[in-house]
Coordinates of C-alpha atoms in Angstrom, one line a residue:
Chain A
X1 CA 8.4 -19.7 -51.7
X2 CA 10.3 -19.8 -54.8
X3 CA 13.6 -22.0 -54.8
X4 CA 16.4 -22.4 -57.6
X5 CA 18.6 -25.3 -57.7
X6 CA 21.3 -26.1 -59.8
X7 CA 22.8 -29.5 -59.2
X8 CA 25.8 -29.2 -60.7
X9 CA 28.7 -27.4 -58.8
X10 CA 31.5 -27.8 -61.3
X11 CA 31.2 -28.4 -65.0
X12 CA 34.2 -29.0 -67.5
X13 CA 33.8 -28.2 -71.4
X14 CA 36.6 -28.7 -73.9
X15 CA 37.3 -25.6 -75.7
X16 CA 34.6 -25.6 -79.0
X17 CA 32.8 -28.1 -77.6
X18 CA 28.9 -27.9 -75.9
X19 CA 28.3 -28.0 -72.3
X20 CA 24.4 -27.9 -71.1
X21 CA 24.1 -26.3 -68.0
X22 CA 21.3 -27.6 -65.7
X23 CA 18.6 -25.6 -63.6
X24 CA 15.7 -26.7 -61.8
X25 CA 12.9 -24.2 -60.2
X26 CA 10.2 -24.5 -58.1
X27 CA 7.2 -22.1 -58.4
X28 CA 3.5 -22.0 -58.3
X29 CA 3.0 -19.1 -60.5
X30 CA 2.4 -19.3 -64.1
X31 CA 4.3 -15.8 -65.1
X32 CA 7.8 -15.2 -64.2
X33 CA 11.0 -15.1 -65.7
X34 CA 14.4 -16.9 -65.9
X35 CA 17.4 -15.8 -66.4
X36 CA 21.0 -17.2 -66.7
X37 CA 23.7 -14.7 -65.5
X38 CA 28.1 -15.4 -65.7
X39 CA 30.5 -14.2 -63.0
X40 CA 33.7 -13.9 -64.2
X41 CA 36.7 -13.8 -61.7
X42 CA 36.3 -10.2 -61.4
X43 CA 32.5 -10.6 -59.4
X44 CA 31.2 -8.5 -62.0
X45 CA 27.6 -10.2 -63.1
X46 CA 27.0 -10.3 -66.8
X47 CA 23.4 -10.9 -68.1
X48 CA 23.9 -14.3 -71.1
X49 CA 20.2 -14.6 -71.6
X50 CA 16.1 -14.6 -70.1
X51 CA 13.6 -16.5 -70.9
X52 CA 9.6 -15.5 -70.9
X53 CA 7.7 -18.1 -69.1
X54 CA 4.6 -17.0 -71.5
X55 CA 7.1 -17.9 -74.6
X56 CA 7.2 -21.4 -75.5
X57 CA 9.9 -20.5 -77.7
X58 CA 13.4 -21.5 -76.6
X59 CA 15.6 -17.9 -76.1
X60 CA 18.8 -17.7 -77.9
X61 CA 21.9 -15.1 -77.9
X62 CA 24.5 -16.1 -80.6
X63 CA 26.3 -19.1 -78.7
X64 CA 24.1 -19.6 -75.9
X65 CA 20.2 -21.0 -75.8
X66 CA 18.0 -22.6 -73.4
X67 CA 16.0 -25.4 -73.2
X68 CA 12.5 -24.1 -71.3
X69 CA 10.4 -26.7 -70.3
X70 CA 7.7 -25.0 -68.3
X71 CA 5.7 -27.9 -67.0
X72 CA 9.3 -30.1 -65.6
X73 CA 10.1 -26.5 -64.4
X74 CA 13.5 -26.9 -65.7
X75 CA 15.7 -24.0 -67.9
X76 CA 18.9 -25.8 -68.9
X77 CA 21.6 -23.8 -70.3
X78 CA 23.4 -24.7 -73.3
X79 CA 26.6 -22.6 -74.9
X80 CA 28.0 -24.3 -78.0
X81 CA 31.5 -23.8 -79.5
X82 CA 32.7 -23.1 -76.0
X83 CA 35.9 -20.4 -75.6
X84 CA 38.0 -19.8 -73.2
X85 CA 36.0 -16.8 -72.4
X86 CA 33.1 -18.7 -71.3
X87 CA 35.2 -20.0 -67.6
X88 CA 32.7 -18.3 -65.2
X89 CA 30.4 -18.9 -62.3
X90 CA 27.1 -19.2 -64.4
X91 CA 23.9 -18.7 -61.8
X92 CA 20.5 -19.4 -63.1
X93 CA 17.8 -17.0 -62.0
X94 CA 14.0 -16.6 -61.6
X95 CA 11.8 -13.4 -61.2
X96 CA 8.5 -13.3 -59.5
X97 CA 6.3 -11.0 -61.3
X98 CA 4.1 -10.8 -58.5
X99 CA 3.0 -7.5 -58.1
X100 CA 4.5 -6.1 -54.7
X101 CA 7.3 -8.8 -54.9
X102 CA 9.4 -8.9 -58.5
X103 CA 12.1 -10.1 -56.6
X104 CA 14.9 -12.3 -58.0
X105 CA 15.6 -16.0 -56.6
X106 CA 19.3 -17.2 -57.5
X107 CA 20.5 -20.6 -57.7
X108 CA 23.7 -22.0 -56.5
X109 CA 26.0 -21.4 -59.5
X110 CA 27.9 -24.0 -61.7
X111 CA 31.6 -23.1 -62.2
X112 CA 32.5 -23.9 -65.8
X113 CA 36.0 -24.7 -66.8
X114 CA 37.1 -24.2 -70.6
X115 CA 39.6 -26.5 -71.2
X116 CA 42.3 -25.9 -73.9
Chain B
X1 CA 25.8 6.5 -66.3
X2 CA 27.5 5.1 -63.0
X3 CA 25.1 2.4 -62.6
X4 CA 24.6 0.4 -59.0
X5 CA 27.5 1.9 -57.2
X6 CA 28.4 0.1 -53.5
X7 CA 30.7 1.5 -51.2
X8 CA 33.1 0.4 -49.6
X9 CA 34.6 -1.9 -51.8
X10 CA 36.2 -4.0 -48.9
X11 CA 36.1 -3.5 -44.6
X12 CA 37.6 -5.3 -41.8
X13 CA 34.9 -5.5 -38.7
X14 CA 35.7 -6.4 -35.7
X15 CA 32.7 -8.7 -33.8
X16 CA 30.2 -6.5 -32.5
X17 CA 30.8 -3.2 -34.3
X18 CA 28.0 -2.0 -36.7
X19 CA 28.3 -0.4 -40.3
X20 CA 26.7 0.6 -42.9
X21 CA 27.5 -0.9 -46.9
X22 CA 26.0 2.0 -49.2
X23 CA 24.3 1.7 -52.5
X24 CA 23.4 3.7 -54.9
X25 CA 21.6 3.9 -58.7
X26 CA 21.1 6.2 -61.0
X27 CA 18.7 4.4 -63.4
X28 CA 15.9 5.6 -61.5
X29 CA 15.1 2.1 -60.7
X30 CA 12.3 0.9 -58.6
X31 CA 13.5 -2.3 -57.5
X32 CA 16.6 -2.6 -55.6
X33 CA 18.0 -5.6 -53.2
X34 CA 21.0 -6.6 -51.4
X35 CA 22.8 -10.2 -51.8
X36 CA 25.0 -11.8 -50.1
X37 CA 27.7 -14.5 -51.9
X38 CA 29.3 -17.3 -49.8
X39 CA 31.3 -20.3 -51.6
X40 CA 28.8 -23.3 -52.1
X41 CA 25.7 -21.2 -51.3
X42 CA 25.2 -18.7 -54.2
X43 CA 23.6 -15.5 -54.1
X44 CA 20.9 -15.2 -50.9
X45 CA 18.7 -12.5 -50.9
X46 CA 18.7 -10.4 -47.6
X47 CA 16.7 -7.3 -47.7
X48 CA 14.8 -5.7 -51.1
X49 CA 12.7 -2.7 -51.5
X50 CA 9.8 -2.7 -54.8
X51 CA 9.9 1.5 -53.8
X52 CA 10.9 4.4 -51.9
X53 CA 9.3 3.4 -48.0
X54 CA 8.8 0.0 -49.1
X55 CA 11.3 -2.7 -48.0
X56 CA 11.0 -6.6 -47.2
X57 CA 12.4 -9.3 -46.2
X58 CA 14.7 -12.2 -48.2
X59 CA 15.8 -15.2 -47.8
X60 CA 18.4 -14.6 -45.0
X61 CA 17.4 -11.0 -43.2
X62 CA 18.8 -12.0 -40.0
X63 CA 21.5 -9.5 -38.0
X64 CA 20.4 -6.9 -40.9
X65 CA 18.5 -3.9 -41.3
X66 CA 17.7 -1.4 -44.5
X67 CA 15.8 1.8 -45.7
X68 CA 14.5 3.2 -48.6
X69 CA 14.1 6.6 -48.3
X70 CA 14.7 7.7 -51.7
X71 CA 14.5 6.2 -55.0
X72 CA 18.6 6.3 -55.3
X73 CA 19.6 4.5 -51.9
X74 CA 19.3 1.4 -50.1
X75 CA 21.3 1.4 -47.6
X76 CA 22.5 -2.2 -45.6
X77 CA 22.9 -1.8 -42.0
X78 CA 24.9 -4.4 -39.9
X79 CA 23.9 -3.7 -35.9
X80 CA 26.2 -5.9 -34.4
X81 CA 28.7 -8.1 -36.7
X82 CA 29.2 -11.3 -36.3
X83 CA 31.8 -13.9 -38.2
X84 CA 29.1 -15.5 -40.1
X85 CA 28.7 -12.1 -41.6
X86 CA 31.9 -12.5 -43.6
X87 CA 30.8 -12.5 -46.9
X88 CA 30.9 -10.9 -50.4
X89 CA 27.7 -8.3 -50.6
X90 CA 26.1 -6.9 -53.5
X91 CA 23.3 -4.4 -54.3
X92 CA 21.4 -4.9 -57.7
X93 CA 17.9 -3.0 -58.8
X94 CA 16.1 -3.2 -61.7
X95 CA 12.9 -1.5 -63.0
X96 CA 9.9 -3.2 -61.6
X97 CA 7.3 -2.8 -64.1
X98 CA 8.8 -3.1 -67.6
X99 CA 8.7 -6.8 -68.9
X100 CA 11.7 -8.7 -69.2
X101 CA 14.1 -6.4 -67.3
X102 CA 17.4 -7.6 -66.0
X103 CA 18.8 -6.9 -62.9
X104 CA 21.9 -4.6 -62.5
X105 CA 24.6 -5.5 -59.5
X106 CA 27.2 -3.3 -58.1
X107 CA 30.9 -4.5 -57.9
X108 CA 30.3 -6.1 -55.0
X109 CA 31.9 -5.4 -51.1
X110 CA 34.1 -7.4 -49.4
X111 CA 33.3 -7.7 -45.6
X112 CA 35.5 -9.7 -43.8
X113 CA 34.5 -10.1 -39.2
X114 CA 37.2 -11.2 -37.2

């Protein structure tokens, strides 16, 4: 079975500074994807980026990029001139592209404190 | 577009009573799964369903049941609650077969057992 593990409950950034999220996996399927998703206060869960286990090329989304190494099975998130905005709950996520599965595995979440 | 809508937003059970925590999509997604959130544990996946008639188990099905009879609703069933069932619940889908697709997830239900 697939398992997700972030090992970092609580991470603290200083406002437009970087912070590197970190995310382990553990899979023995060579097509998948990852994800990294934020939860605000209000539970809502907002998509930040995905990664294609096919690409070797990192993913990026203005601020935010990963660092996908396939073989260490490990999808780190960085975000970069950190805001304010940014303090969430940010889970890390893997999809099974199995057919009769595609179901999602989440990790534990890292709460990230902005500081001003 | 409503999206992944859950209902009820939040309940109060008392131990042993059963209910049901409705969801529904309009995306005509195949893919659709139920969550649940406790502090320190993330999100555990219960129950999911790749179709209409097609459901199986997650990571922690125990003390729940669900159907998929239609594309639109996945219902999550609790037979007999129990305190450990306190917990936040959400219902995401997504399309199955289209590369790359992220996962949509309701506002989430509060469920509190005393």
């Amino acid at each position: 079975a697939q398992t997700v593990t972030q090992s970092q409950p609580e991470m603290s950034v200083q406002e437009a500074e970087t912070v590197t999220l970190s995310c382990t996996y553990d899979t023995s399927e060579s097509d998948y994807y990852l994800f990294w998703y934020k939860q605000p206060p209000s539970r809502q869960m907002i998509l930040v980026i995905r990664q294609e286990a096919y690409k070797q090329q990192n993913a990026t989304e203005n601020r935010f990029s990963v660092n996908f190494q396939k073989a260490a099975k490990s999808f780190s998130l960085k975000i970069s001139d950190s805001q304010l905005g940014d303090a969430a709950m940010y889970f890390c996520a893997y999809r099974s592209l199995w057919v009769g599965t595609y179901k999602y595995i989440f990790g534990t979440g890292t709460r990230l404190k902005v500081l001003a | 577009n409503a999206g992944v809508t859950q209902t009820p937003k939040f309940q109060v059970l008392k131990t042993g009573q059963s209910m049901t925590l409705q969801c529904a999509q309009d995306m005509n997604h195949e893919y659709m799964s139920w969550y649940r959130q406790d502090p320190g544990m993330g999100l555990r996946l219960i129950h999911y369903s790749v179709g209409a008639g097609i459901t199986d188990q997650g990571e922690v099905p125990n003390g729940y049941n669900v159907s998929r009879s239609t594309t639109e609703d996945f219902p999550l069933r609790l037979l007999s609650a129990a305190p450990s069932q306190t917990s936040v619940y959400f219902c995401a889908s997504s399309l199955q077969y289209s590369s790359g697709n992220t996962i949509y997830f309701g506002e989430g239900s509060w469920l509190t057992v005393v």
